[in-house]
Coordinates of C-alpha atoms in Angstrom, one line a residue:
Chain A
M1 CA -105.0 12.3 57.6
A2 CA -104.4 15.7 56.2
Q3 CA -104.6 17.2 59.5
A4 CA -102.4 14.5 61.3
A5 CA -99.7 15.7 58.8
A6 CA -100.1 19.2 59.1
Q7 CA -99.7 18.6 63.1
E8 CA -96.5 16.5 62.2
S9 CA -95.1 19.0 60.1
R10 CA -95.6 21.5 62.8
A11 CA -94.2 19.5 65.4
V12 CA -91.0 18.9 63.2
H13 CA -90.4 22.2 62.4
A14 CA -91.3 23.8 65.6
V15 CA -89.2 27.1 65.0
Q16 CA -89.8 28.3 61.3
A17 CA -86.7 28.4 59.2
T18 CA -85.7 32.3 57.9
I19 CA -84.1 33.2 54.8
G20 CA -80.4 32.7 55.0
D21 CA -80.8 29.9 57.6
S22 CA -82.9 27.1 56.2
E23 CA -82.8 23.4 54.5
F24 CA -82.8 25.4 50.9
D25 CA -80.0 27.7 52.0
R26 CA -77.9 25.0 53.3
D27 CA -78.9 22.8 50.3
T28 CA -78.0 25.6 47.6
A29 CA -75.0 26.9 49.3
V30 CA -72.0 27.6 46.9
T31 CA -68.4 28.3 48.1
L32 CA -66.0 30.7 46.2
R33 CA -62.9 28.5 45.0
E34 CA -61.5 31.2 43.0
E35 CA -63.0 34.3 41.0
G36 CA -65.8 33.3 39.3
V37 CA -65.8 29.3 40.2
Y38 CA -67.9 28.0 42.9
D39 CA -67.9 24.7 44.5
A40 CA -71.1 23.0 45.5
E41 CA -73.0 19.9 46.7
L42 CA -75.9 18.6 45.1
S43 CA -78.3 17.2 47.9
S44 CA -79.8 13.9 47.7
G45 CA -82.7 15.9 49.5
W46 CA -84.0 17.4 46.4
T47 CA -84.2 14.4 44.3
I48 CA -87.5 12.9 42.2
I49 CA -86.7 9.1 42.3
H50 CA -83.2 9.2 41.4
A51 CA -82.7 12.8 39.3
V52 CA -81.9 16.2 41.1
N53 CA -84.8 18.6 40.7
G54 CA -84.3 21.2 37.7
G55 CA -85.5 24.0 39.7
Y56 CA -83.1 23.1 42.7
L57 CA -80.3 23.3 40.4
L58 CA -81.5 26.5 38.8
A59 CA -81.6 28.3 42.4
M60 CA -78.0 27.0 42.9
L61 CA -76.9 28.6 39.7
G62 CA -78.6 31.5 40.5
R63 CA -77.0 32.0 43.9
A64 CA -73.6 31.8 42.0
L65 CA -74.6 34.3 39.7
G66 CA -75.7 36.5 42.0
Q67 CA -72.6 36.6 44.2
A68 CA -70.4 37.0 40.6
L69 CA -72.5 39.6 39.2
P70 CA -72.6 43.5 40.6
H71 CA -76.6 43.2 40.9
S72 CA -77.9 40.4 42.9
D73 CA -81.6 39.9 42.1
P74 CA -82.2 37.4 38.8
F75 CA -84.6 39.1 36.4
S76 CA -84.4 36.7 33.8
V77 CA -82.7 33.5 33.9
S78 CA -82.4 31.3 30.7
A79 CA -81.4 27.4 31.8
H80 CA -80.6 24.8 28.9
Y81 CA -80.8 21.4 30.5
L82 CA -77.7 19.1 29.0
T83 CA -77.3 16.0 30.9
A84 CA -79.0 14.3 34.0
S85 CA -77.4 15.8 37.5
V86 CA -77.1 13.3 40.4
P87 CA -76.5 13.9 43.9
G88 CA -72.8 14.6 44.9
P89 CA -69.9 17.3 44.4
A90 CA -70.5 19.9 41.8
V91 CA -68.4 23.0 40.1
I92 CA -70.1 25.9 38.8
R93 CA -68.3 28.3 36.7
T94 CA -69.6 31.5 36.0
Q95 CA -68.7 34.6 33.7
V96 CA -69.6 38.2 33.6
V97 CA -71.1 39.1 30.3
R98 CA -71.7 42.4 30.5
T99 CA -72.2 45.1 33.6
G100 CA -74.6 48.1 33.2
R101 CA -76.2 50.5 35.6
T102 CA -79.6 48.9 36.4
L103 CA -78.7 45.3 34.7
S104 CA -76.0 43.0 34.3
T105 CA -75.7 39.7 32.3
G106 CA -73.9 36.8 33.2
Q107 CA -73.6 33.1 32.2
A108 CA -73.0 30.1 34.4
S109 CA -72.6 26.3 33.9
L110 CA -72.6 23.3 36.6
F111 CA -70.4 20.7 35.9
Q112 CA -70.0 17.2 37.6
F113 CA -67.2 14.7 37.2
A114 CA -67.0 11.5 35.2
E115 CA -65.3 8.6 36.7
D116 CA -62.0 9.7 35.4
G117 CA -62.5 13.2 36.8
T118 CA -63.4 15.0 33.7
E119 CA -66.0 17.5 33.8
V120 CA -69.4 17.0 32.7
E121 CA -71.7 19.9 31.9
R122 CA -74.9 19.5 33.5
I123 CA -77.0 22.8 32.6
R124 CA -75.8 26.2 31.2
V125 CA -77.6 29.2 32.1
L126 CA -77.7 32.9 30.6
A127 CA -79.2 35.3 32.9
T128 CA -79.9 39.0 33.5
Y129 CA -79.8 40.3 37.1
G130 CA -81.0 43.6 38.5
D131 CA -82.3 45.3 41.8
L132 CA -85.9 44.2 42.4
D133 CA -86.1 46.6 45.3
G134 CA -85.1 49.6 43.1
L135 CA -87.8 49.4 40.6
S136 CA -91.0 51.5 40.3
E137 CA -94.3 50.9 42.5
E138 CA -96.3 50.9 39.5
V139 CA -98.4 47.8 39.0
R140 CA -100.6 47.2 35.9
T141 CA -101.1 43.5 35.9
T142 CA -104.1 42.3 34.3
A143 CA -103.6 38.6 34.8
E144 CA -105.6 37.1 37.5
P145 CA -104.3 34.7 40.2
P146 CA -105.4 31.3 39.8
A147 CA -108.9 30.2 41.1
M148 CA -108.5 27.5 43.4
P149 CA -109.7 26.5 46.9
P150 CA -108.3 27.5 50.0
R151 CA -105.0 26.0 51.5
D152 CA -106.8 23.8 53.8
Q153 CA -109.1 22.2 51.0
C154 CA -105.9 21.1 48.9
L155 CA -104.1 18.2 48.9
G156 CA -100.6 17.3 49.8
A157 CA -98.2 14.5 49.9
S158 CA -99.6 13.2 52.9
D159 CA -103.4 12.8 51.9
G160 CA -104.1 9.4 50.9
T161 CA -106.2 10.5 48.1
A162 CA -103.6 12.4 46.1
P163 CA -100.1 11.2 46.9
I164 CA -97.5 13.2 45.0
P165 CA -95.5 10.3 43.6
G166 CA -93.6 8.5 46.2
S167 CA -90.1 7.7 47.0
S168 CA -89.1 11.5 46.3
A169 CA -86.9 12.9 48.6
I170 CA -88.2 16.3 47.5
T171 CA -91.6 16.0 48.7
E172 CA -90.2 16.2 52.5
R173 CA -88.7 19.5 51.7
L174 CA -91.7 21.1 50.0
D175 CA -95.1 21.9 51.4
I176 CA -97.5 21.6 48.2
K177 CA -101.1 21.6 48.3
L178 CA -102.3 20.9 45.1
D179 CA -105.8 22.1 44.2
P180 CA -108.2 19.0 43.8
A181 CA -109.6 19.7 40.4
T182 CA -105.7 19.0 39.3
V183 CA -105.1 15.8 41.0
G184 CA -107.3 13.4 39.3
W185 CA -104.1 12.0 37.5
A186 CA -103.3 10.3 41.2
I187 CA -106.4 8.3 41.1
G188 CA -106.3 7.2 37.5
A189 CA -108.7 9.9 36.5
P190 CA -106.6 12.7 34.8
S191 CA -108.7 15.8 33.8
G192 CA -107.7 15.8 30.0
K193 CA -106.7 19.8 30.8
G194 CA -103.0 21.0 30.7
E195 CA -103.5 22.5 34.1
M196 CA -101.8 22.2 37.7
R197 CA -102.4 24.2 40.0
G198 CA -101.4 24.2 43.8
W199 CA -100.0 26.3 47.0
F200 CA -96.4 26.2 47.5
G201 CA -94.1 26.6 50.5
L202 CA -91.2 25.1 51.9
A203 CA -91.4 22.4 54.5
D204 CA -89.4 24.2 57.2
G205 CA -91.3 27.4 56.7
R206 CA -88.7 29.5 55.2
D207 CA -90.3 32.3 53.4
A208 CA -90.0 32.6 49.5
D209 CA -87.1 34.9 48.1
P210 CA -86.3 35.5 44.3
L211 CA -83.9 32.4 44.6
S212 CA -86.2 30.0 46.0
L213 CA -88.8 31.1 43.1
L214 CA -86.4 29.5 40.8
L215 CA -87.1 26.4 42.6
T216 CA -91.0 27.2 42.8
V217 CA -91.7 27.4 39.2
D218 CA -90.3 23.7 38.4
A219 CA -91.6 21.9 41.5
L220 CA -95.2 21.0 40.9
P221 CA -96.1 17.6 39.2
P222 CA -96.1 18.2 35.3
T223 CA -99.1 19.0 33.6
S224 CA -98.7 16.1 31.4
F225 CA -100.0 14.1 34.2
E226 CA -103.3 15.8 33.8
L227 CA -103.1 15.2 30.1
G228 CA -103.2 11.4 30.7
L229 CA -99.3 10.9 30.2
K230 CA -97.3 8.9 32.8
G231 CA -93.5 9.2 33.2
W232 CA -90.6 11.5 33.1
T233 CA -91.1 14.9 31.4
P234 CA -87.6 16.1 30.9
T235 CA -87.1 19.7 31.0
I236 CA -85.2 20.9 27.7
E237 CA -85.2 24.7 28.6
L238 CA -86.5 26.7 31.3
T239 CA -86.7 30.5 31.5
T240 CA -88.0 32.4 34.3
H241 CA -88.6 35.9 34.9
I242 CA -88.6 37.2 38.4
R243 CA -90.8 40.4 38.7
C244 CA -91.2 41.3 42.4
R245 CA -89.6 40.2 45.6
P246 CA -92.4 37.9 47.0
A247 CA -94.2 39.0 50.2
P248 CA -93.9 36.2 53.4
G249 CA -96.6 33.7 53.2
P250 CA -97.6 30.9 51.0
L251 CA -97.5 31.2 47.2
R252 CA -99.9 30.3 44.6
V253 CA -98.8 28.5 41.7
S254 CA -100.5 27.8 38.2
I255 CA -99.1 25.8 35.4
T256 CA -100.6 25.7 31.8
T257 CA -99.9 23.7 28.8
R258 CA -101.7 24.6 25.5
N259 CA -99.5 23.1 22.8
L260 CA -98.8 19.5 23.3
A261 CA -97.4 18.6 20.0
G262 CA -94.6 16.4 18.3
G263 CA -93.5 14.8 21.3
F264 CA -92.8 18.2 23.1
L265 CA -94.9 20.5 25.4
E266 CA -94.4 23.7 27.0
E267 CA -95.1 24.5 30.8
D268 CA -96.1 27.9 31.5
A269 CA -96.0 28.9 35.4
D270 CA -97.3 32.1 37.0
V271 CA -96.1 32.4 40.7
W272 CA -98.4 34.8 42.9
D273 CA -97.4 35.9 46.6
S274 CA -99.6 36.2 49.5
A275 CA -99.8 40.0 48.6
G276 CA -101.3 39.3 45.0
R277 CA -98.4 40.3 43.3
L278 CA -97.4 38.0 40.1
V279 CA -93.8 37.5 41.3
A280 CA -92.5 35.2 38.7
Q281 CA -93.5 34.2 35.4
S282 CA -91.8 31.2 33.8
R283 CA -92.0 29.0 30.6
Q284 CA -90.2 25.7 29.8
L285 CA -90.0 23.4 26.6
A286 CA -90.2 19.9 27.7
R287 CA -90.0 16.4 26.2
A288 CA -93.3 14.7 26.5
P289 CA -93.7 11.3 28.1
R290 CA -94.2 8.5 25.5
G291 CA -97.1 6.8 27.9
Chain B
M1 CA -104.9 53.1 -0.6
A2 CA -104.4 49.8 0.8
Q3 CA -105.4 48.5 -2.8
A4 CA -102.6 50.6 -4.3
A5 CA -100.2 49.5 -2.3
A6 CA -101.0 45.9 -2.7
Q7 CA -100.6 46.8 -6.6
E8 CA -97.4 48.4 -6.2
S9 CA -96.3 45.3 -4.0
R10 CA -97.3 43.1 -6.6
A11 CA -95.4 45.1 -9.2
V12 CA -92.1 45.1 -7.4
H13 CA -92.4 41.8 -6.3
A14 CA -93.5 40.3 -9.8
V15 CA -91.7 37.0 -9.0
Q16 CA -92.2 35.4 -5.5
A17 CA -88.9 35.2 -4.0
T18 CA -88.0 31.8 -2.5
I19 CA -86.8 30.0 0.8
G20 CA -82.8 30.6 0.0
D21 CA -83.3 33.3 -2.6
S22 CA -84.8 36.2 -0.9
E23 CA -83.9 39.4 0.8
F24 CA -84.5 37.8 4.4
D25 CA -81.8 35.1 3.1
R26 CA -79.5 37.3 1.7
D27 CA -79.5 39.9 4.6
T28 CA -78.9 37.2 7.5
A29 CA -76.2 35.2 5.2
V30 CA -73.1 34.3 7.5
T31 CA -69.6 33.6 6.0
L32 CA -67.5 31.0 7.5
R33 CA -64.0 32.4 8.6
E34 CA -63.0 29.5 10.6
E35 CA -64.5 26.7 12.7
G36 CA -67.4 28.0 14.8
V37 CA -66.6 31.7 13.7
Y38 CA -69.0 33.6 11.0
D39 CA -68.4 36.9 9.3
A40 CA -72.0 38.9 8.7
E41 CA -73.1 42.3 7.8
L42 CA -76.0 44.0 9.5
S43 CA -78.1 45.5 6.7
S44 CA -79.5 48.9 7.1
G45 CA -82.8 47.5 5.9
W46 CA -84.0 45.9 9.1
T47 CA -83.9 48.9 11.4
I48 CA -86.5 50.5 13.3
I49 CA -85.4 54.1 13.2
H50 CA -81.8 53.5 13.9
A51 CA -81.9 50.4 15.8
V52 CA -81.4 47.0 13.9
N53 CA -84.5 44.7 14.8
G54 CA -83.9 42.0 17.3
G55 CA -85.9 39.4 15.8
Y56 CA -83.6 39.9 12.4
L57 CA -80.5 39.4 14.6
L58 CA -81.8 36.3 16.1
A59 CA -82.5 34.8 13.1
M60 CA -78.9 35.6 11.9
L61 CA -77.3 33.9 15.1
G62 CA -80.1 31.2 14.5
R63 CA -78.6 30.6 10.9
A64 CA -74.8 30.4 12.2
L65 CA -76.0 27.9 15.1
G66 CA -77.8 25.8 12.4
Q67 CA -74.6 25.5 10.5
A68 CA -72.3 25.1 13.5
L69 CA -74.4 22.2 15.0
P70 CA -75.2 18.7 14.1
H71 CA -78.9 19.6 13.9
S72 CA -80.1 22.4 11.6
D73 CA -83.4 23.5 13.2
P74 CA -83.9 25.7 16.0
F75 CA -86.1 24.2 19.2
S76 CA -85.4 26.6 21.8
V77 CA -83.6 29.9 21.4
S78 CA -82.8 32.0 24.5
A79 CA -81.5 35.4 23.7
H80 CA -80.0 38.1 26.1
Y81 CA -79.5 41.4 24.3
L82 CA -76.6 43.4 25.6
T83 CA -75.9 46.7 23.7
A84 CA -77.9 48.1 20.6
S85 CA -76.8 46.7 17.3
V86 CA -76.0 49.0 14.2
P87 CA -76.0 48.3 10.7
G88 CA -72.6 47.5 9.5
P89 CA -70.1 44.5 10.0
A90 CA -70.5 41.9 12.8
V91 CA -68.7 38.6 13.6
I92 CA -70.8 35.6 15.2
R93 CA -68.9 33.2 17.1
T94 CA -70.4 29.9 18.0
Q95 CA -69.8 27.3 20.6
V96 CA -71.0 23.6 20.3
V97 CA -72.2 22.8 24.1
R98 CA -73.7 19.5 23.7
T99 CA -74.1 17.2 20.8
G100 CA -77.1 14.3 21.3
R101 CA -78.8 12.0 19.1
T102 CA -82.2 13.9 18.7
L103 CA -81.0 17.3 20.2
S104 CA -78.0 19.5 20.5
T105 CA -77.2 22.7 22.3
G106 CA -74.9 25.8 21.4
Q107 CA -74.1 29.1 22.1
A108 CA -73.5 32.2 19.9
S109 CA -72.3 35.6 20.4
L110 CA -72.7 38.6 18.0
F111 CA -70.1 41.0 18.0
Q112 CA -69.5 44.5 16.4
F113 CA -66.5 46.8 16.6
A114 CA -65.7 49.8 18.7
E115 CA -63.5 52.5 16.9
D116 CA -60.1 50.9 18.2
G117 CA -61.4 47.6 16.7
T118 CA -62.2 46.1 19.9
E119 CA -65.1 43.4 19.9
V120 CA -68.3 44.4 21.7
E121 CA -70.8 41.7 22.1
R122 CA -74.2 42.8 21.4
I123 CA -76.3 39.8 22.0
R124 CA -75.7 36.2 23.3
V125 CA -77.6 33.3 22.5
L126 CA -78.2 29.8 24.2
A127 CA -80.0 27.3 21.7
T128 CA -80.9 23.8 21.7
Y129 CA -81.5 22.6 17.8
G130 CA -83.2 19.3 16.5
D131 CA -84.8 18.0 13.5
L132 CA -88.3 19.0 13.3
D133 CA -89.1 16.6 10.2
G134 CA -88.3 13.9 12.7
L135 CA -90.9 15.0 15.1
S136 CA -93.9 12.6 15.7
E137 CA -97.5 13.6 14.0
E138 CA -99.4 13.9 17.4
V139 CA -101.0 17.3 17.7
R140 CA -102.6 17.6 20.9
T141 CA -102.9 21.7 20.9
T142 CA -105.8 23.3 22.9
A143 CA -104.8 26.6 22.0
E144 CA -106.9 28.6 19.8
P145 CA -105.7 30.6 16.8
P146 CA -106.3 34.4 17.2
A147 CA -109.7 35.8 16.6
M148 CA -109.3 38.4 14.0
P149 CA -110.6 39.6 10.5
P150 CA -109.4 38.4 7.1
R151 CA -106.3 39.8 5.8
D152 CA -107.8 42.1 3.5
Q153 CA -109.7 43.6 6.3
C154 CA -106.5 44.5 8.5
L155 CA -104.2 47.5 8.2
G156 CA -101.0 47.8 6.8
A157 CA -98.0 50.2 6.8
S158 CA -99.5 52.2 3.7
D159 CA -102.8 52.4 5.1
G160 CA -103.3 56.0 6.3
T161 CA -105.3 55.2 9.0
A162 CA -102.9 52.8 11.0
P163 CA -99.3 53.7 9.8
I164 CA -96.7 51.5 11.6
P165 CA -94.0 54.0 13.0
G166 CA -92.5 55.8 9.6
S167 CA -89.0 56.4 8.7
S168 CA -88.0 52.4 9.7
A169 CA -86.5 50.5 6.9
I170 CA -88.2 47.2 8.2
T171 CA -91.4 48.5 7.5
E172 CA -90.4 47.7 3.6
R173 CA -89.3 44.4 4.1
L174 CA -92.7 43.1 6.0
D175 CA -96.1 42.5 5.0
I176 CA -97.7 42.9 8.4
K177 CA -101.6 43.7 8.4
L178 CA -102.9 44.6 11.9
D179 CA -106.1 43.7 13.2
P180 CA -108.0 46.9 13.5
A181 CA -108.9 46.1 17.3
T182 CA -105.3 46.4 18.1
V183 CA -104.3 49.8 16.1
G184 CA -106.1 52.4 18.2
W185 CA -102.4 53.5 19.3
A186 CA -101.9 54.7 15.8
I187 CA -104.8 57.3 16.2
G188 CA -104.3 58.4 19.8
A189 CA -106.9 55.7 20.8
P190 CA -105.0 53.0 22.3
S191 CA -107.3 50.2 23.6
G192 CA -105.6 50.1 27.1
K193 CA -105.4 45.9 26.3
G194 CA -101.9 44.4 26.1
E195 CA -102.8 42.8 22.8
M196 CA -101.3 43.2 19.4
R197 CA -102.5 40.9 16.6
G198 CA -101.8 40.8 12.8
W199 CA -101.2 38.6 9.8
F200 CA -97.3 38.5 9.0
G201 CA -95.5 38.0 5.8
L202 CA -92.2 38.9 4.2
A203 CA -92.8 41.7 1.4
D204 CA -91.1 39.8 -1.4
G205 CA -93.4 36.7 -0.8
R206 CA -90.8 34.3 0.5
D207 CA -92.8 31.7 2.8
A208 CA -91.7 31.3 6.3
D209 CA -89.2 28.7 7.7
P210 CA -87.9 28.1 11.1
L211 CA -85.2 30.9 10.5
S212 CA -87.8 33.5 9.5
L213 CA -90.0 32.5 12.8
L214 CA -87.2 34.0 14.7
L215 CA -88.0 37.4 13.4
T216 CA -91.5 37.1 13.2
V217 CA -91.8 36.8 17.0
D218 CA -90.3 40.1 17.5
A219 CA -91.6 42.3 14.3
L220 CA -95.1 43.5 15.2
P221 CA -95.3 46.9 17.0
P222 CA -94.8 46.6 20.9
T223 CA -98.4 45.8 23.1
S224 CA -97.1 48.7 25.1
F225 CA -98.6 51.0 22.1
E226 CA -101.9 49.7 22.8
L227 CA -101.4 50.1 26.7
G228 CA -100.7 53.7 25.9
L229 CA -96.9 53.9 26.2
K230 CA -95.2 55.5 23.7
G231 CA -91.4 55.0 22.8
W232 CA -88.7 52.4 22.7
T233 CA -89.5 49.1 24.6
P234 CA -86.2 47.5 24.4
T235 CA -85.8 43.5 24.7
I236 CA -83.7 42.2 27.5
E237 CA -84.4 38.6 27.0
L238 CA -86.4 36.6 24.3
T239 CA -86.8 33.2 24.3
T240 CA -88.7 31.3 21.2
H241 CA -89.7 27.6 20.9
I242 CA -90.2 26.5 17.3
R243 CA -92.6 23.8 17.4
C244 CA -93.3 23.0 13.5
R245 CA -92.1 23.7 10.3
P246 CA -94.6 26.4 8.9
A247 CA -96.7 25.5 5.7
P248 CA -96.7 27.9 2.9
G249 CA -98.7 31.2 3.2
P250 CA -99.3 34.1 5.6
L251 CA -98.7 33.7 9.3
R252 CA -101.2 34.7 12.0
V253 CA -99.3 36.5 15.2
S254 CA -100.9 37.0 18.4
I255 CA -98.9 39.3 21.3
T256 CA -100.3 39.3 24.8
T257 CA -98.9 41.5 27.9
R258 CA -100.4 40.5 31.2
N259 CA -97.9 41.8 33.7
L260 CA -96.6 45.5 33.0
A261 CA -95.2 46.2 36.3
G262 CA -92.0 48.0 38.1
G263 CA -91.1 49.5 34.4
F264 CA -90.7 46.0 32.9
L265 CA -93.5 43.7 30.8
E266 CA -93.5 40.5 29.3
E267 CA -94.6 39.9 25.7
D268 CA -96.1 36.4 24.8
A269 CA -96.0 35.6 21.1
D270 CA -97.9 32.9 19.4
V271 CA -97.6 32.2 15.6
W272 CA -100.0 30.1 13.8
D273 CA -99.3 29.0 10.2
S274 CA -101.8 28.5 7.1
A275 CA -102.4 25.0 8.4
G276 CA -103.7 26.1 11.5
R277 CA -100.6 24.8 13.5
L278 CA -99.3 26.7 16.4
V279 CA -95.8 26.8 15.0
A280 CA -93.9 29.0 17.4
Q281 CA -94.2 30.2 21.0
S282 CA -92.1 33.2 22.4
R283 CA -92.0 35.1 25.6
Q284 CA -89.7 38.4 26.2
L285 CA -89.1 40.3 29.1
A286 CA -88.5 44.2 28.0
R287 CA -88.3 47.4 29.5
A288 CA -91.3 49.7 29.6
P289 CA -91.2 52.9 27.9
R290 CA -91.7 55.8 30.5
G291 CA -94.5 57.5 28.6

C-alpha cells in the first residue's frame, strides 16, 4: 500500500515543483496593497479538520516580513496565536521595528474579518531577519540528527497501519513519513514518550527553503498523541530559529516534549537537511488536550 | 574565601528581603504615567561591564505587562533585543493585544532617549499571560534536574578560583554558585562543551517569583565561555516559558548549547526550584563572540 501510494504520488506530480512555483508558494502568496500592508487568501488546502495549520500561517507572515524588511531571511520568528484562523481572505499588516547592517527586526499581524467587516487579529509575530548566505562557514554543532529508519521504512498518510488523522486537507500537500517507533498512537498503543520523528517533504516535490521551514516545524502530529492524549493541542506561542539555508532533498524532523505539566506542554523541534545540517530549531508552548 | 564571602553576605543581608520589598523589586519598579505607559529607571546595579543585563530588562517589561493585562503571570514571553540599554530613565509602552478567559496577550516596548529627546527603542516583547495558581496539579515532567554538586561545593563570584567577570555590578546582586565542571573558562581551561550550570539566588535572599525567573534565565555566564570563546554574546531573541510558581529556596539552572554555527548559537535554559519542579524553560538566539 505504501508502494502504491508512492507510485500514485509520482504519477500526480510527474514534474517536480520548484521554489517559487509550487502549491506552497502559490498558497502563501501575499499581494502588496499599500506600504507594509499585504492581502492574502488562506487556502483550505492547509487545514487540519477545520483549522488552518499554524506553520502555514507562519510561512505566510514570514513571506510578508521578508518583503517588508531590508533582509529577506527569517533568523528568529516569535509568534503568539490569538484566535483560530479559517480559510478565506486575510490581511497582513507589517511594521519595520529596526533596520541594521546585518539584522533587521519587524512585526506582523494577520487579521481576518468578522461578519460586520471588523478586523479580527489571528496571530502576531515579532521577527528578526538577516542574510543566511552571508553567515560564516563555521559549524560546531554537537546535536545529532534523529536516529530513525530510512525513509522507505517509515509510515505515511496512505499506509493503513499509521494513518495521519483523516479528513485533513494538509495531508495531501505534505509528504511526511513517520518513524514507526512514534506512531503507536495511531493504533491505540502510544509509546508514552514525548517524541515524534519523521521525514518531511512537500507533496509536489518542492525543496525546502527558509519560508517552508516555518511550516515544517509545526507540521508533524503533536507529541501529545504519543503521550496518550487525544484531541487538539493548540499552539499558544511558537518561536523558530532558522540557522542555515536547507540543502535540496528530504528533511528529518524530531520533536520532543520534556515538560507536560499544569495543562501545558512545550514542543522542541529540530529540523535537519539532507546535508546533515541542523537548519531549524523551534520551541512552542501549547495547551495539552484534556484527554 | 568562600566562607568569608558567605559570612559577609549574611552580615550585609541580616534580614532576608521579601517578594515586593527587595533590591530586585525596587530596581524593576514601574510607575504608571498614563494608561499603558510606564516610567522606569534602569539601575546601574544590574550591569555587566557597561551593558544592562537583558534578563533584568525582561523582568521590568514583564512587571509592566502584568499590570497592563488582566492576567498577572507571564506564561510565554518573547523578547527581541534591538539596541543596547544603558542605566538611566526609560519609558515602557504597552498594548493589550487580546484578552481571554484564561490567557491574555500583550506587547511592550522599552525606550530610552537620544540627546535630542527622541525615543530609541531598546527591546520589544510579545507575551502571553495567565494565572499560574489556576493550573491543574498534573505533572508529567520527564526532564531531570541538572546533575551538579551541592551548593556549598559550587563556586561563586568571591571564590578566587572561579571569578565571574569582574567590574560587573550585577554580581553583587546575584548569589550564583557555578558547578565546578562548567567554570574551566575562568582559569583558561574551558571544557569545550556548551554547558553552564549553577545554583541561583538573589543576594538579598529574596525568593523567586515568576518575574525574577525572567532574570534567572539570562543571568549565568554564557555557554560560549565554556566553548572557548571570549567576549560579548549579545542576545538577539529570548523566549521564556514560566511553567510554575517557584517554591522558596535556591534555584538550579542548566544552560545548554547544541548548535554553534554560522556565527550564532542558541542557549536553552532550564530552571528548577527547590521542590524539584521545572519552573521555567527558555531559549535564546545569540551572536557568538568572534574569539
